[in-house]
CSV table of C-alpha atoms in Angstrom, one decimal:
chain,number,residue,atom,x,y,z
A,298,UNK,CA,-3.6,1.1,62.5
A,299,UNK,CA,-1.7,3.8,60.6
A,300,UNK,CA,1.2,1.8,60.4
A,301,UNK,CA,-0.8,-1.1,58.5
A,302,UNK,CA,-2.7,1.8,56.4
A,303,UNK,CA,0.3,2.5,55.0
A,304,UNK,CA,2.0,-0.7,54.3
A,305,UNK,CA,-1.2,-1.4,52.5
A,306,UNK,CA,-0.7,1.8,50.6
A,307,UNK,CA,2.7,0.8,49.8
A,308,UNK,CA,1.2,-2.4,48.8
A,309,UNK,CA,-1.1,-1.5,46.6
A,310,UNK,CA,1.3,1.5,45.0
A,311,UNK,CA,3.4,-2.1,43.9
A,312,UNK,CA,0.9,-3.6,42.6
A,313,UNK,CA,0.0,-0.7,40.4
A,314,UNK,CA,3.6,-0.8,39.5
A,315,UNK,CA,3.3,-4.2,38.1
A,316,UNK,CA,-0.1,-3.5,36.4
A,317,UNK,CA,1.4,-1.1,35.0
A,318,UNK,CA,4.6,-2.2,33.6
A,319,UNK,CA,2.7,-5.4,32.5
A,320,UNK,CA,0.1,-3.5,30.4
A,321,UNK,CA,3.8,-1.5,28.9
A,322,UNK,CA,5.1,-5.2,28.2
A,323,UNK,CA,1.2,-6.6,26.1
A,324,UNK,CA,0.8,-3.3,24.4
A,325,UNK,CA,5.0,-3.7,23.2
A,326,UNK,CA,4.2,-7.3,22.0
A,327,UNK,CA,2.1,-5.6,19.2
A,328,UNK,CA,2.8,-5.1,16.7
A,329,UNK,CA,5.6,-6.9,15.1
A,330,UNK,CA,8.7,-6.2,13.9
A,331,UNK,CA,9.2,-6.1,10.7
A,332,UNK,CA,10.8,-9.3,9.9
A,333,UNK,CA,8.6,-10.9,12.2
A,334,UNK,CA,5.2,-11.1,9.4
A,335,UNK,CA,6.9,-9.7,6.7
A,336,UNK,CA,9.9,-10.0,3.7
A,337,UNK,CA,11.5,-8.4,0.9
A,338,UNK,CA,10.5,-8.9,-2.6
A,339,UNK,CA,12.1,-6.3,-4.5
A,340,UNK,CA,15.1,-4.7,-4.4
A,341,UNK,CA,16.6,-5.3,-0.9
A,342,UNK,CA,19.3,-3.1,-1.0
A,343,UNK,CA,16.5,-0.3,-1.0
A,344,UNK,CA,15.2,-1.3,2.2
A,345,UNK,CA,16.8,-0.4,5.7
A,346,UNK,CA,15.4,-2.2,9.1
A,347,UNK,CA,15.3,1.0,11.8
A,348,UNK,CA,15.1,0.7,15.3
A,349,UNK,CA,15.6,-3.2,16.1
A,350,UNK,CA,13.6,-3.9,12.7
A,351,UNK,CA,10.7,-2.2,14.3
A,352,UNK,CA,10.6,0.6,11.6
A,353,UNK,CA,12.0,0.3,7.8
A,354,UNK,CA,13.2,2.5,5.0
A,355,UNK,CA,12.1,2.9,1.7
A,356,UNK,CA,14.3,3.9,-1.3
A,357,UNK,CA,13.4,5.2,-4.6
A,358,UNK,CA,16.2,6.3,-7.0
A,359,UNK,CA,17.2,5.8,-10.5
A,360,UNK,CA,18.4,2.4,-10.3
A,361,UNK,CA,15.2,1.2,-8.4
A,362,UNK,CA,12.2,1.3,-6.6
A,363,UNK,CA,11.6,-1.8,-3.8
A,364,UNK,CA,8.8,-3.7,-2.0
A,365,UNK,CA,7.4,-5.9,0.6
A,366,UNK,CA,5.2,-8.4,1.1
A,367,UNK,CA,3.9,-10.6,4.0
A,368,UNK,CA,4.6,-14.2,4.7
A,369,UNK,CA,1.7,-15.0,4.5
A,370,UNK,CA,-1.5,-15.0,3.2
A,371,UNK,CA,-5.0,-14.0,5.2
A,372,UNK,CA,-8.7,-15.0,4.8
A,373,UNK,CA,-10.2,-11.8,6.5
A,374,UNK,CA,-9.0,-9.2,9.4
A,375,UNK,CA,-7.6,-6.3,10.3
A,376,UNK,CA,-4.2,-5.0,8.7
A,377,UNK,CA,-2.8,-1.8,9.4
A,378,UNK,CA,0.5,0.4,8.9
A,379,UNK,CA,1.8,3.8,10.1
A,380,UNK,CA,3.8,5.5,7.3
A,381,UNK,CA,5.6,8.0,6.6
A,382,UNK,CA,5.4,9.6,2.6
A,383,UNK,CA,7.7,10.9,0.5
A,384,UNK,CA,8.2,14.5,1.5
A,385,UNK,CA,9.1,17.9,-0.8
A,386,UNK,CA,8.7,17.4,-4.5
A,387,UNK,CA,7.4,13.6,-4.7
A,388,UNK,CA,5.7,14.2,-7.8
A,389,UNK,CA,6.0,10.8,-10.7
A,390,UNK,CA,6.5,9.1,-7.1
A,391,UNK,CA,3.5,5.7,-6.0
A,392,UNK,CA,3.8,4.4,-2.2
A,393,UNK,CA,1.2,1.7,-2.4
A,394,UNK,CA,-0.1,-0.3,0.2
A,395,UNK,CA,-2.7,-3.1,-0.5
A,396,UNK,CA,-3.9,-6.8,0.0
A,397,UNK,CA,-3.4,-8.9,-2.9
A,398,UNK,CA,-4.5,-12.7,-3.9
A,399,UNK,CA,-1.9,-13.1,-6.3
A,400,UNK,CA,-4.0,-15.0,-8.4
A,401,UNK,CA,-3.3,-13.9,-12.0
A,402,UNK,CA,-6.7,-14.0,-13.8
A,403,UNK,CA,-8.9,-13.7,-11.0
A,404,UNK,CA,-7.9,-11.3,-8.4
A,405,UNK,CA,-8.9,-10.1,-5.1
A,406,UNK,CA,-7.2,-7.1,-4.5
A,407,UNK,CA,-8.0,-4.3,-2.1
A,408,UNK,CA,-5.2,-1.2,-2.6
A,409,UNK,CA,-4.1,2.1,-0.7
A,410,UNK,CA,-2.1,4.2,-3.3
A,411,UNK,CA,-0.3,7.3,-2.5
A,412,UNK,CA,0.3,9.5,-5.0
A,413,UNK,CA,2.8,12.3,-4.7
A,414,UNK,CA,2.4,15.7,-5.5
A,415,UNK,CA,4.9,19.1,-6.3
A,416,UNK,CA,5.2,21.2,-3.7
A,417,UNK,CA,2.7,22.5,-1.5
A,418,UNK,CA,0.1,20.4,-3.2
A,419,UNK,CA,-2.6,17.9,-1.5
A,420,UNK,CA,-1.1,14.5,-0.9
A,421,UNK,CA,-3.9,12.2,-3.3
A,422,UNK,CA,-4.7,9.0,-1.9
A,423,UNK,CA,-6.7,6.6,-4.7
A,424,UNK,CA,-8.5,3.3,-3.4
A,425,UNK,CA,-9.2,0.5,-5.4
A,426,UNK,CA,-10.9,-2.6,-5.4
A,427,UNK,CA,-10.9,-6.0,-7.1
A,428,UNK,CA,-13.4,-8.4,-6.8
A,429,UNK,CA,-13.3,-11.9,-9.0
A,430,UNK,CA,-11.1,-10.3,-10.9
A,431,UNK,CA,-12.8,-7.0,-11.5
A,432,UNK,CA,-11.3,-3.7,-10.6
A,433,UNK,CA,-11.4,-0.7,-12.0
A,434,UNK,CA,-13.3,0.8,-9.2
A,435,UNK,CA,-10.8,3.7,-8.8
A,436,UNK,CA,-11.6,6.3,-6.0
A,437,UNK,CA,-9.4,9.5,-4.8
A,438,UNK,CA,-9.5,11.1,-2.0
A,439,UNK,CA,-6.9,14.6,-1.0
A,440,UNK,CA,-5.8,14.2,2.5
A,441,UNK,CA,-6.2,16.7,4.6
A,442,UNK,CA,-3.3,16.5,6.3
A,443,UNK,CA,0.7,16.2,5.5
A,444,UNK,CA,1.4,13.1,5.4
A,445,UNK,CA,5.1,13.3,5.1
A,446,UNK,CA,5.4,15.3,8.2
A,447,UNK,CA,4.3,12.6,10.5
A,448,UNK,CA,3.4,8.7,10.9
A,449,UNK,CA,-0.7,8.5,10.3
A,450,UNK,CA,-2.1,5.0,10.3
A,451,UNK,CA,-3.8,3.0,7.3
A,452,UNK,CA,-5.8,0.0,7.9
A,453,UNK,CA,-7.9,-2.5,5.9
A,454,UNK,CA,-10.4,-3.8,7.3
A,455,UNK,CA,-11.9,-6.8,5.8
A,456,UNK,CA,-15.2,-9.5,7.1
A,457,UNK,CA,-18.2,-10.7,6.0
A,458,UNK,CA,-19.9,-7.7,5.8
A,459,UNK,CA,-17.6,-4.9,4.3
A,460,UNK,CA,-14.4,-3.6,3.6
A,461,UNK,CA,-13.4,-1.0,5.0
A,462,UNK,CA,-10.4,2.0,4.0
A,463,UNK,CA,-9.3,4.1,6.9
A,464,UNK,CA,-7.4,7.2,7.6
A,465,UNK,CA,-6.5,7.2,11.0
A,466,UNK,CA,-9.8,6.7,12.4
A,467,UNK,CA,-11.5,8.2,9.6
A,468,UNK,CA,-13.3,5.8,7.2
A,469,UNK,CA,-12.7,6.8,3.4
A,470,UNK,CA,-13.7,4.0,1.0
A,471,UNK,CA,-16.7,1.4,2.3
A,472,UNK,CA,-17.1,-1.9,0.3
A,473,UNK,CA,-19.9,-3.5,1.1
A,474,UNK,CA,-21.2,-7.0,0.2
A,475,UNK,CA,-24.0,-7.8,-1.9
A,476,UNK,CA,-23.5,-11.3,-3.4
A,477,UNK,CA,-27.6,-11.3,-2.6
A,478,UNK,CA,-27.7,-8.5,-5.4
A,479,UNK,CA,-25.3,-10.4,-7.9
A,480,UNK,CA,-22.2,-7.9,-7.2
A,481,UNK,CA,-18.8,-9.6,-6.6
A,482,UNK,CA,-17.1,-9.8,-3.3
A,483,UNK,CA,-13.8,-11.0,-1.9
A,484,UNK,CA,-14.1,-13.6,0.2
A,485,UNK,CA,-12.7,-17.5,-1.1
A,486,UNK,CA,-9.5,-16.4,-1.9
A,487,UNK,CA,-6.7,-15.0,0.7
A,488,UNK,CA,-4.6,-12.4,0.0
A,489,UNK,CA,-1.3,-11.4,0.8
A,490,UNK,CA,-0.5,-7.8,2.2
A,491,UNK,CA,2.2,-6.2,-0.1
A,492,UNK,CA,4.1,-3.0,0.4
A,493,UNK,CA,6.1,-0.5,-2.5
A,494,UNK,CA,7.9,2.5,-3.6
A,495,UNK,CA,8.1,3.4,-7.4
A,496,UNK,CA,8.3,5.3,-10.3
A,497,UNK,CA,4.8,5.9,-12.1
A,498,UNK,CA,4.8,9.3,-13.8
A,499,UNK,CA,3.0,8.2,-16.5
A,500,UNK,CA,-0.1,8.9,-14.8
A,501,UNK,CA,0.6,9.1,-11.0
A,502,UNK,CA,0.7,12.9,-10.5
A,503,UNK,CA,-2.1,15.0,-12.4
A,504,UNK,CA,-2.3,12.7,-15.0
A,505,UNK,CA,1.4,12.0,-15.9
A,506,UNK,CA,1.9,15.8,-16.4
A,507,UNK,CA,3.9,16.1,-13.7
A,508,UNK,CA,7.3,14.2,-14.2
A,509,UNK,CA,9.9,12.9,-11.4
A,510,UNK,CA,12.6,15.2,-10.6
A,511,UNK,CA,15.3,13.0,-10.3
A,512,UNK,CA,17.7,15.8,-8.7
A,513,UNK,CA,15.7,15.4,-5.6
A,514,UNK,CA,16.4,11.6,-5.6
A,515,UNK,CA,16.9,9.4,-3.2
A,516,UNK,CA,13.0,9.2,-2.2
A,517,UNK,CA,12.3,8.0,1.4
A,518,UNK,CA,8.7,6.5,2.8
A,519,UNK,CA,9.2,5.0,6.3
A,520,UNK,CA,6.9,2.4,7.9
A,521,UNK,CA,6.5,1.1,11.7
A,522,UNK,CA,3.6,-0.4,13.6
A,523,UNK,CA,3.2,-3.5,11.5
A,524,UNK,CA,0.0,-4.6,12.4
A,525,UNK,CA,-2.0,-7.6,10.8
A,526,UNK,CA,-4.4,-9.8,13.0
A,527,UNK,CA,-6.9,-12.3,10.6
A,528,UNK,CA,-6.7,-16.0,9.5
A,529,UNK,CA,-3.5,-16.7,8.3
A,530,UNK,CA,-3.4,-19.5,5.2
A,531,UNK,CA,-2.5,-22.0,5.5
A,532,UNK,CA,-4.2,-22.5,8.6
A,533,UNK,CA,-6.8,-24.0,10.9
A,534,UNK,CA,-9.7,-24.6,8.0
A,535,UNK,CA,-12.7,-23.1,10.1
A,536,UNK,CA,-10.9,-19.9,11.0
A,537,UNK,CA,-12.2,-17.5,8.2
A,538,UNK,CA,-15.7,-19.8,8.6
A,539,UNK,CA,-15.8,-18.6,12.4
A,540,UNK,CA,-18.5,-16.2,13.7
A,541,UNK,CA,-16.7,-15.4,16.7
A,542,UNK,CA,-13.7,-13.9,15.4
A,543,UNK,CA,-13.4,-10.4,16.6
A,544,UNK,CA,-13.2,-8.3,13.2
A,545,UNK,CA,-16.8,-10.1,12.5
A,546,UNK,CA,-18.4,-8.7,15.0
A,547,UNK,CA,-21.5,-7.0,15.3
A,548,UNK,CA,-19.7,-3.8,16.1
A,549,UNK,CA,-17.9,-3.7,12.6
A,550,UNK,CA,-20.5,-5.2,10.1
A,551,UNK,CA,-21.6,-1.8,9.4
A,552,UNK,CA,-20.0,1.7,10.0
A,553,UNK,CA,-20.6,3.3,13.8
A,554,UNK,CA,-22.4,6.4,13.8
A,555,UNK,CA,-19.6,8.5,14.6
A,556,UNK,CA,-17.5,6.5,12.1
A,557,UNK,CA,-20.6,7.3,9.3
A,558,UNK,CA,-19.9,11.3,10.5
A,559,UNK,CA,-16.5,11.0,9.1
A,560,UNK,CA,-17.2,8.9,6.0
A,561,UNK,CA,-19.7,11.7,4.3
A,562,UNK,CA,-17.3,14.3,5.9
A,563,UNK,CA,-14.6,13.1,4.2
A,564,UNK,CA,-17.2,12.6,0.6
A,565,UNK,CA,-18.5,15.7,0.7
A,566,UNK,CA,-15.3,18.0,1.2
A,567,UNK,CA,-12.1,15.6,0.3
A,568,UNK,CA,-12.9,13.5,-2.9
A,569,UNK,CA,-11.5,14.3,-5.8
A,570,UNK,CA,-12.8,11.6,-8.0
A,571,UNK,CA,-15.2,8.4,-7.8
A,572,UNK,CA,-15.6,6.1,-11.0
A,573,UNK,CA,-19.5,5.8,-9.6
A,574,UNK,CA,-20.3,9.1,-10.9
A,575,UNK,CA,-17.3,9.0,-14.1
A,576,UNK,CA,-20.0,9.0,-16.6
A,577,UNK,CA,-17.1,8.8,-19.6
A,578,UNK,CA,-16.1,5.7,-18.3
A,579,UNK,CA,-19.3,4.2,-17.4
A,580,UNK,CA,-22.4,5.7,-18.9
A,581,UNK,CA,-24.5,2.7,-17.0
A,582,UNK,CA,-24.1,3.6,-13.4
A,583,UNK,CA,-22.1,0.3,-12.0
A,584,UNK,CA,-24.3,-2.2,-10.3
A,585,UNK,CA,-22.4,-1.7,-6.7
A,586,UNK,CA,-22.5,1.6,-6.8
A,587,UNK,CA,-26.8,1.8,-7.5
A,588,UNK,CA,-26.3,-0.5,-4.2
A,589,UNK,CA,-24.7,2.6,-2.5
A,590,UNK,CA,-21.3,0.8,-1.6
């Protein structure tokens, strides 16, 4: 009896094994590499594949900036990056990561923009949102962490319902949709997911007071994790129709309550600016933002 208590213990010991390495081999499928959903657009001699093309390289000097975009386009879902900024003096300096239609006079548009700083100053991260070709719906957050020390994740999360902006797991910017209350909202035309490092210090850092010091150049953001799950276009016709898809959900048609913790954490002690309540720009409150988007 002993003897078969162990060779069952042995037994299932191997079959943990396997469980085990399998889970290692599903979770490694996911997410890409780099060239796998995505290609260069700009300037390729400023971006280096890492690690089997499972990390990338951006470069920013005095000859160029560079980007990426995806292969294809997506009718809602869930994209997501971990990055890397710019570290030391990245003032004058934009990473920007964001979901584009690429439609020229009506856009959809949905953007992450990170905006460098001097020295010892708060990382600024502005959100923006196009809708039928309105935008101008600028919102800054300072993050709370250093984001140059260490990969943090940034996803998009886009359905029915909302859009959502987050920080790790931290919410920052909700979008929500209220076509019933004649507000715009992205949802006929795909976008793209685009990816770049420039030069804007005509307005990037405090304004376009603070300048790029080119002496610190080259500037490096690094990216890894590429992550984008939705309805790819073309594709099958009833995909961004379909109720079942995950990301529409009942779970993320409206923010969790733990997830609605972090949102007015984050309002309350990390926003810098909101064009909701920039009464210079808009001395008529905007219509999505009396519908508390």
């Amino acid at each position: 009896m002993a003897k078969l208590t162990f060779l069952g213990l042995k037994v299932f010991l191997l079959f943990v094994i396997v469980c085990v390495l399998a889970f290692q081999l599903s979770v490694s499928a996911r997410p890409a590499t780099f060239s796998h959903d995505f290609q260069v657009t700009w300037a390729d001699s400023h971006i280096r594949q890492l690690d089997g093309g499972r990390a990338i390289q951006l470069i920013l000097d005095q000859n160029s900036g560079c980007g990426f975009a995806s292969k294809y386009k997506y009718l809602f879902g869930r994209v997501s990056m971990k990055i890397k900024l710019v570290p030391g003096d990245s003032a004058g300096t934009v990473t920007a990561f964001y979901m584009n239609s690429d439609t020229n006079s009506i856009r959809d548009e949905l953007d992450f923009e990170f905006l460098g700083n001097r020295t010892g100053q708060p990382y600024t991260v502005q959100t923006n949102v196009y809708a039928h070709g309105k935008g101008d719906r600028e919102q800054r957050i300072n993050l709370w962490f250093d984001p140059s020390a260490e990969f943090h994740t940034y996803r998009i999360m886009w359905n029915h319902h909302q859009v959502v902006f987050y920080v790790d797991e931290v919410p920052i910017r909700v979008y929500k949709n209220n076509e019933a209350k004649g507000i715009p909202y992205p949802k006929f035309q795909p976008m793209g997911v685009f990816s770049t490092l420039w030069e804007a210090d005509d307005w990037a850092t405090r304004g376009g007071l603070e300048k790029i010091d080119w002496s610190k150049a080259p500037f490096y953001a690094y990216y890894k994790d590429f992550d984008i799950e939705g309805c790819p276009v073309p594709g099958p016709k009833n995909c961004a129709s379909n109720v079942n898809n995950w990301w529409e959900g009942s779970a993320y048609q409206a923010l969790s309550p733990v997830e609605a913790q972090r949102y007015h954490w984050v309002r309350m002690n990390h926003m810098i600016y909101n064009y909701c309540t920039d009464k210079s720009r808009y001395p008529v409150t905007p219509p999505e933002c009396v519908a508390e988007i």
